[in-house]
Short mmCIF file of C-alpha atoms in Angstrom, two decimals:
data_model
loop_
_atom_site.label_atom_id
_atom_site.label_comp_id
_atom_site.label_asym_id
_atom_site.label_seq_id
_atom_site.Cartn_x
_atom_site.Cartn_y
_atom_site.Cartn_z
CA MET A 249 25.05 -10.16 34.75
CA ASP A 250 27.40 -9.38 31.87
CA LEU A 251 24.96 -8.51 29.11
CA GLU A 252 27.70 -8.37 26.47
CA LYS A 253 28.31 -12.11 26.88
CA ILE A 254 24.68 -13.10 26.36
CA GLU A 255 23.98 -14.49 22.92
CA VAL A 256 20.54 -13.64 21.55
CA LYS A 257 20.11 -15.81 18.47
CA THR A 258 16.30 -15.99 18.27
CA TYR A 259 13.33 -13.92 19.39
CA GLY A 260 12.81 -16.24 22.38
CA ASP A 261 16.42 -15.77 23.47
CA LEU A 262 15.51 -12.26 24.62
CA ALA A 263 14.31 -14.05 27.76
CA LYS A 264 18.01 -14.43 28.66
CA LEU A 265 18.01 -10.70 29.35
CA PRO A 266 16.67 -9.51 32.71
CA TYR A 267 13.92 -7.45 31.06
CA PHE A 268 12.00 -10.39 29.55
CA LYS A 269 10.70 -13.83 30.45
CA LEU A 270 8.93 -16.73 28.79
CA GLY A 271 5.47 -17.47 30.16
CA GLU A 272 4.02 -20.92 30.69
CA ASP A 273 2.41 -20.54 27.26
CA GLY A 274 5.86 -20.12 25.71
CA LYS A 275 5.22 -16.49 24.75
CA LEU A 276 7.81 -13.81 25.35
CA ARG A 277 6.75 -11.02 27.69
CA ILE A 278 8.10 -8.26 29.91
CA ASN A 279 9.50 -9.50 33.20
CA PRO A 280 7.37 -7.74 35.84
CA GLU A 281 10.32 -7.85 38.23
CA ALA A 282 12.44 -5.75 35.87
CA GLY A 283 10.71 -2.55 36.99
CA ILE A 284 9.98 -1.33 33.46
CA PRO A 285 7.37 1.48 33.56
CA PRO A 286 4.31 1.48 31.28
CA ILE A 287 5.16 2.09 27.62
CA ILE A 288 3.40 4.37 25.14
CA ASP A 289 3.79 3.20 21.53
CA ASP A 290 3.44 6.17 19.17
CA HIS A 291 3.43 4.20 15.91
CA SER A 292 1.18 1.29 15.08
CA HIS A 293 -1.43 0.30 12.50
CA LEU A 294 -4.42 -1.94 12.18
CA GLY A 295 -4.39 -4.03 9.01
CA TRP A 296 -5.23 -2.18 5.81
CA SER A 297 -6.87 -3.11 2.53
CA TYR A 298 -8.04 -0.91 -0.30
CA PHE A 299 -10.28 -0.87 -3.36
CA PHE A 300 -10.89 -4.53 -4.36
CA GLY A 301 -8.92 -5.87 -1.38
CA GLY A 302 -11.90 -6.78 0.78
CA VAL A 303 -12.81 -5.46 4.21
CA ILE A 304 -10.79 -6.57 7.24
CA ASN A 305 -12.61 -7.47 10.44
CA HIS A 306 -10.44 -5.60 12.93
CA LEU A 307 -12.38 -7.06 15.85
CA ASP A 308 -11.84 -10.71 14.79
CA PRO A 309 -10.72 -12.65 17.90
CA GLU A 310 -9.63 -15.75 15.97
CA ARG A 311 -6.73 -14.45 13.86
CA LYS A 312 -3.29 -15.61 14.95
CA VAL A 313 -0.47 -13.09 15.41
CA TRP A 314 1.74 -12.82 12.32
CA TYR A 315 4.98 -10.84 12.43
CA PHE A 316 6.53 -9.20 9.38
CA TYR A 317 9.96 -10.69 10.06
CA ASP A 318 10.94 -14.21 11.14
CA TYR A 319 13.24 -14.26 14.16
CA SER A 320 12.95 -18.01 14.77
CA GLU A 321 16.04 -18.80 12.67
CA PRO A 322 19.35 -18.35 14.54
CA GLN A 323 20.94 -14.94 13.93
CA ASP A 324 22.63 -12.16 15.86
CA VAL A 325 19.39 -10.42 16.82
CA LEU A 326 20.99 -7.53 18.71
CA ASN A 327 23.88 -6.67 16.43
CA GLU A 328 23.11 -7.90 12.93
CA LYS A 329 20.64 -6.31 10.49
CA ALA A 330 19.37 -9.48 8.83
CA HIS A 331 15.94 -8.29 7.76
CA PRO A 332 14.23 -8.13 5.43
CA THR A 333 15.52 -11.43 4.12
CA PRO A 334 15.19 -12.02 0.35
CA ALA A 335 11.93 -13.94 0.96
CA GLU A 336 10.56 -11.20 3.23
CA LYS A 337 11.56 -8.52 0.73
CA LYS A 338 9.75 -10.40 -2.04
CA MET A 339 6.61 -10.63 0.13
CA ILE A 340 6.67 -6.90 0.95
CA GLU A 341 7.20 -5.91 -2.70
CA HIS A 342 4.39 -8.19 -3.82
CA ASP A 343 1.99 -6.76 -1.23
CA ILE A 344 2.87 -3.20 -2.29
CA TYR A 345 2.26 -3.89 -5.97
CA MET A 346 -0.98 -5.79 -5.34
CA ILE A 347 -2.42 -3.67 -2.53
CA LEU A 348 -5.29 -2.24 -4.61
CA PHE A 349 -6.41 -5.69 -5.73
CA ARG A 350 -5.95 -7.96 -2.72
CA CYS A 351 -5.76 -7.65 1.02
CA PRO A 352 -2.22 -8.43 2.23
CA PRO A 353 -2.62 -11.72 4.14
CA ILE A 354 -0.65 -10.35 7.06
CA GLY A 355 -3.10 -7.45 7.26
CA ARG A 356 -5.93 -9.73 8.39
CA ALA A 357 -3.86 -10.63 11.45
CA GLN A 358 -3.38 -6.99 12.49
CA THR A 359 -6.51 -6.86 14.63
CA VAL A 360 -7.52 -5.15 17.85
CA PRO A 361 -7.54 -8.41 19.90
CA ASN A 362 -4.01 -9.28 18.73
CA MET A 363 -2.82 -5.77 19.43
CA LEU A 364 -4.25 -5.74 22.96
CA GLU A 365 -2.66 -9.12 23.67
CA GLU A 366 0.76 -7.87 22.58
CA MET A 367 0.27 -4.70 24.63
CA ASP A 368 -0.44 -6.73 27.75
CA LEU A 369 2.58 -8.97 27.17
CA PHE A 370 4.95 -6.03 26.88
CA ASN A 371 3.50 -3.55 29.39
CA VAL A 372 2.26 -1.13 26.72
CA SER A 373 -0.37 1.10 28.28
CA HIS A 374 -1.37 3.06 25.16
CA ILE A 375 -0.86 2.81 21.41
CA CYS A 376 -1.33 5.51 18.79
CA ILE A 377 -3.18 3.88 15.89
CA SER A 378 -2.37 5.47 12.54
CA PRO A 379 -4.45 4.91 9.41
CA ILE A 380 -2.99 5.34 5.92
CA GLU A 381 -5.26 6.91 3.33
CA ILE A 382 -5.00 6.55 -0.45
CA PRO A 383 -6.51 9.00 -2.99
CA PHE A 384 -9.73 7.11 -3.79
CA ARG A 385 -12.06 4.51 -2.29
CA SER A 386 -10.06 4.64 0.91
CA ARG A 387 -11.51 3.31 4.15
CA HIS A 388 -8.62 2.81 6.54
CA ALA A 389 -9.22 5.95 8.62
CA ARG A 390 -12.94 5.23 8.95
CA GLN A 391 -12.25 1.62 9.94
CA THR A 392 -9.55 2.64 12.41
CA PHE A 393 -11.81 5.08 14.23
CA ALA A 394 -14.67 2.57 14.28
CA ALA A 395 -12.51 -0.27 15.62
CA THR A 396 -10.89 1.77 18.37
CA ALA A 397 -14.21 3.28 19.46
CA ALA A 398 -15.86 -0.15 19.58
CA SER A 399 -13.10 -1.87 21.52
CA CYS A 400 -10.72 -0.09 23.87
CA PRO A 401 -10.73 3.69 23.26
CA GLU A 402 -9.00 4.39 26.56
CA ARG A 403 -5.87 2.55 25.36
CA LEU A 404 -6.03 2.76 21.55
CA LEU A 405 -5.57 6.37 20.45
CA PRO A 406 -6.51 7.06 16.82
CA PHE A 407 -4.60 9.48 14.62
CA ALA A 408 -6.23 11.40 11.79
CA ALA A 409 -5.28 10.73 8.18
CA VAL A 410 -6.30 11.96 4.74
CA HIS A 411 -4.60 11.75 1.40
CA PRO A 412 -2.98 15.14 0.63
CA TYR A 413 -4.86 15.35 -2.67
CA THR A 414 -8.28 15.01 -1.01
CA PRO A 415 -10.33 18.13 -1.91
CA SER A 416 -12.14 18.08 1.45
CA TYR A 417 -8.96 17.44 3.44
CA GLU A 418 -9.61 20.28 5.91
CA LYS A 419 -13.16 19.20 6.76
CA ARG A 420 -12.13 15.57 7.14
CA ILE A 421 -9.25 16.39 9.45
CA ARG A 422 -11.41 18.69 11.58
CA ASP A 423 -14.10 15.99 11.76
CA MET A 424 -11.54 13.43 12.97
CA VAL A 425 -10.26 15.86 15.58
CA ALA A 426 -13.85 16.16 16.80
CA GLN A 427 -13.93 12.34 17.03
CA GLY A 428 -10.86 12.34 19.25
CA ALA A 429 -7.85 12.23 16.91
CA ARG A 430 -4.62 12.72 18.87
CA GLY A 431 -2.32 13.40 15.93
CA PHE A 432 -1.95 13.07 12.17
CA LYS A 433 -0.37 10.28 10.13
CA TYR A 434 1.47 11.07 6.89
CA HIS A 435 3.08 8.39 4.67
CA PRO A 436 4.97 9.74 1.64
CA GLU A 437 5.64 6.31 0.13
CA PHE A 438 2.17 4.75 0.26
CA GLN A 439 0.48 8.06 -0.52
CA PHE A 440 2.95 8.91 -3.34
CA VAL A 441 3.32 12.49 -2.09
CA ALA A 442 6.68 13.90 -1.03
CA PRO A 443 6.83 15.92 2.21
CA ASP A 444 8.09 19.06 0.47
CA SER A 445 5.20 19.10 -2.04
CA LYS A 446 2.56 21.85 -1.90
CA LYS A 447 -0.20 19.36 -1.11
CA ALA A 448 1.66 17.95 1.87
CA MET A 449 2.71 21.38 3.11
CA ARG A 450 -0.89 22.59 3.30
CA ILE A 451 -1.72 19.56 5.46
CA PHE A 452 1.13 20.41 7.82
CA ALA A 453 -0.08 24.01 8.02
CA LEU A 454 -3.51 22.83 9.16
CA CYS A 455 -1.98 20.43 11.68
CA GLU A 456 0.04 23.30 13.12
CA GLU A 457 -3.15 25.36 13.46
CA LEU A 458 -4.94 22.48 15.21
CA GLY A 459 -1.99 21.51 17.41
CA LEU A 460 -1.84 18.00 15.94
CA PRO A 461 1.58 16.32 16.13
CA VAL A 462 2.50 14.68 12.82
CA LEU A 463 3.82 11.14 12.61
CA CYS A 464 5.78 10.86 9.35
CA HIS A 465 7.04 7.73 7.72
CA SER A 466 10.74 8.42 7.13
CA GLY A 467 13.52 6.65 5.29
CA PHE A 468 13.34 3.21 3.72
CA THR A 469 14.28 -0.44 4.33
CA GLY A 470 15.56 -1.16 0.84
CA ALA A 471 12.65 -3.48 0.04
CA GLU A 472 10.62 -0.70 -1.59
CA PRO A 473 10.57 0.13 -5.30
CA GLY A 474 13.10 2.84 -6.17
CA PHE A 475 10.57 5.59 -6.89
CA MET A 476 9.05 5.14 -3.42
CA LYS A 477 12.41 5.54 -1.68
CA LYS A 478 12.84 8.99 -3.20
CA LEU A 479 9.52 10.13 -1.72
CA ALA A 480 10.59 9.35 1.86
CA ALA A 481 14.20 10.51 1.60
CA LEU A 482 15.23 12.45 4.71
CA PRO A 483 16.56 15.57 2.87
CA ARG A 484 13.03 16.26 1.62
CA TYR A 485 11.94 16.92 5.21
CA ARG A 486 14.35 19.80 5.85
CA VAL A 487 12.16 22.52 4.31
CA VAL A 488 9.18 21.13 6.26
CA PHE A 489 10.96 21.46 9.60
CA GLU A 490 12.21 24.92 8.70
CA THR A 491 8.72 26.08 7.68
CA PHE A 492 6.83 24.76 10.71
CA PRO A 493 8.94 25.37 13.84
CA LYS A 494 5.86 25.15 16.11
CA LEU A 495 4.61 21.82 14.76
CA ASN A 496 5.83 18.67 16.51
CA PHE A 497 7.03 15.90 14.20
CA ILE A 498 7.77 12.24 14.91
CA LEU A 499 10.05 10.57 12.37
CA GLY A 500 8.52 7.13 12.17
CA HIS A 501 10.99 4.22 12.24
CA ALA A 502 13.71 6.75 13.14
CA GLY A 503 14.60 6.99 9.45
CA LEU A 504 15.13 3.21 9.04
CA ASN A 505 18.33 2.89 6.96
CA ASN A 506 18.78 6.65 7.29
CA VAL A 507 18.86 6.75 11.09
CA THR A 508 21.99 8.92 11.17
CA GLU A 509 20.27 11.67 9.18
CA ALA A 510 17.15 11.36 11.36
CA LEU A 511 19.23 11.88 14.51
CA GLU A 512 20.88 14.92 12.96
CA TYR A 513 17.46 16.47 12.34
CA ALA A 514 16.39 15.71 15.90
CA ARG A 515 19.46 17.54 17.22
CA GLU A 516 18.98 20.51 14.87
CA PHE A 517 15.21 21.02 15.19
CA PRO A 518 13.67 21.08 18.69
CA GLN A 519 10.23 20.11 17.36
CA VAL A 520 11.50 16.87 15.79
#
């Protein structure tokens, strides 16, 4: 099979490749005959809502899967970066600006049942579930640990998370480690704290002491407000990697639009 001649114009067209197939239900899935070993996904989230946003039922079995990007319209899926579209960008921006006052509608679809279904379709054996904590009235970490413990703790692996400005950050992280946290999630954009700030650096120091790998959001898509892009810029991670050579870092999204810089860091720093 000459893979270069296969046109993949929609999400479903991936079934033209030998690694995927369409089931009788019309859903894309891994082709069991392709010999693909079990996958470990190190970066995923349950839906989040904060402050006045309302509580999400992460165990709701009725919510339909809702993807961030629409791949049903014909496009060059493998070679063209078509997302976010203007409409998708507008939706993301709106959700960011309104996140303290309303639950993003897509967040209610990011449930444990939907996640387990997707895992089964694509031969994912384990997923690292990362909460994102804001400075006040935050509940995402607590909800994440509760949902994973009540559902499928052998497959859903929670990461710890606190906002870097939390006064009791050390106690909270140690408590989450005692509850089974496998790593730590840090998000400079949503937490409004740059990686090279003193508050973030003290978190990394504790993670190094505890042996917790750190999953960092890195780079940007272009849909974010300008001030948020600066917080996740790749150059701001250099001093972090230089300061903590024994702490393992995962650059979430591989730097997004800054993938070249992310790869350069991975080559330069063994722990990245």
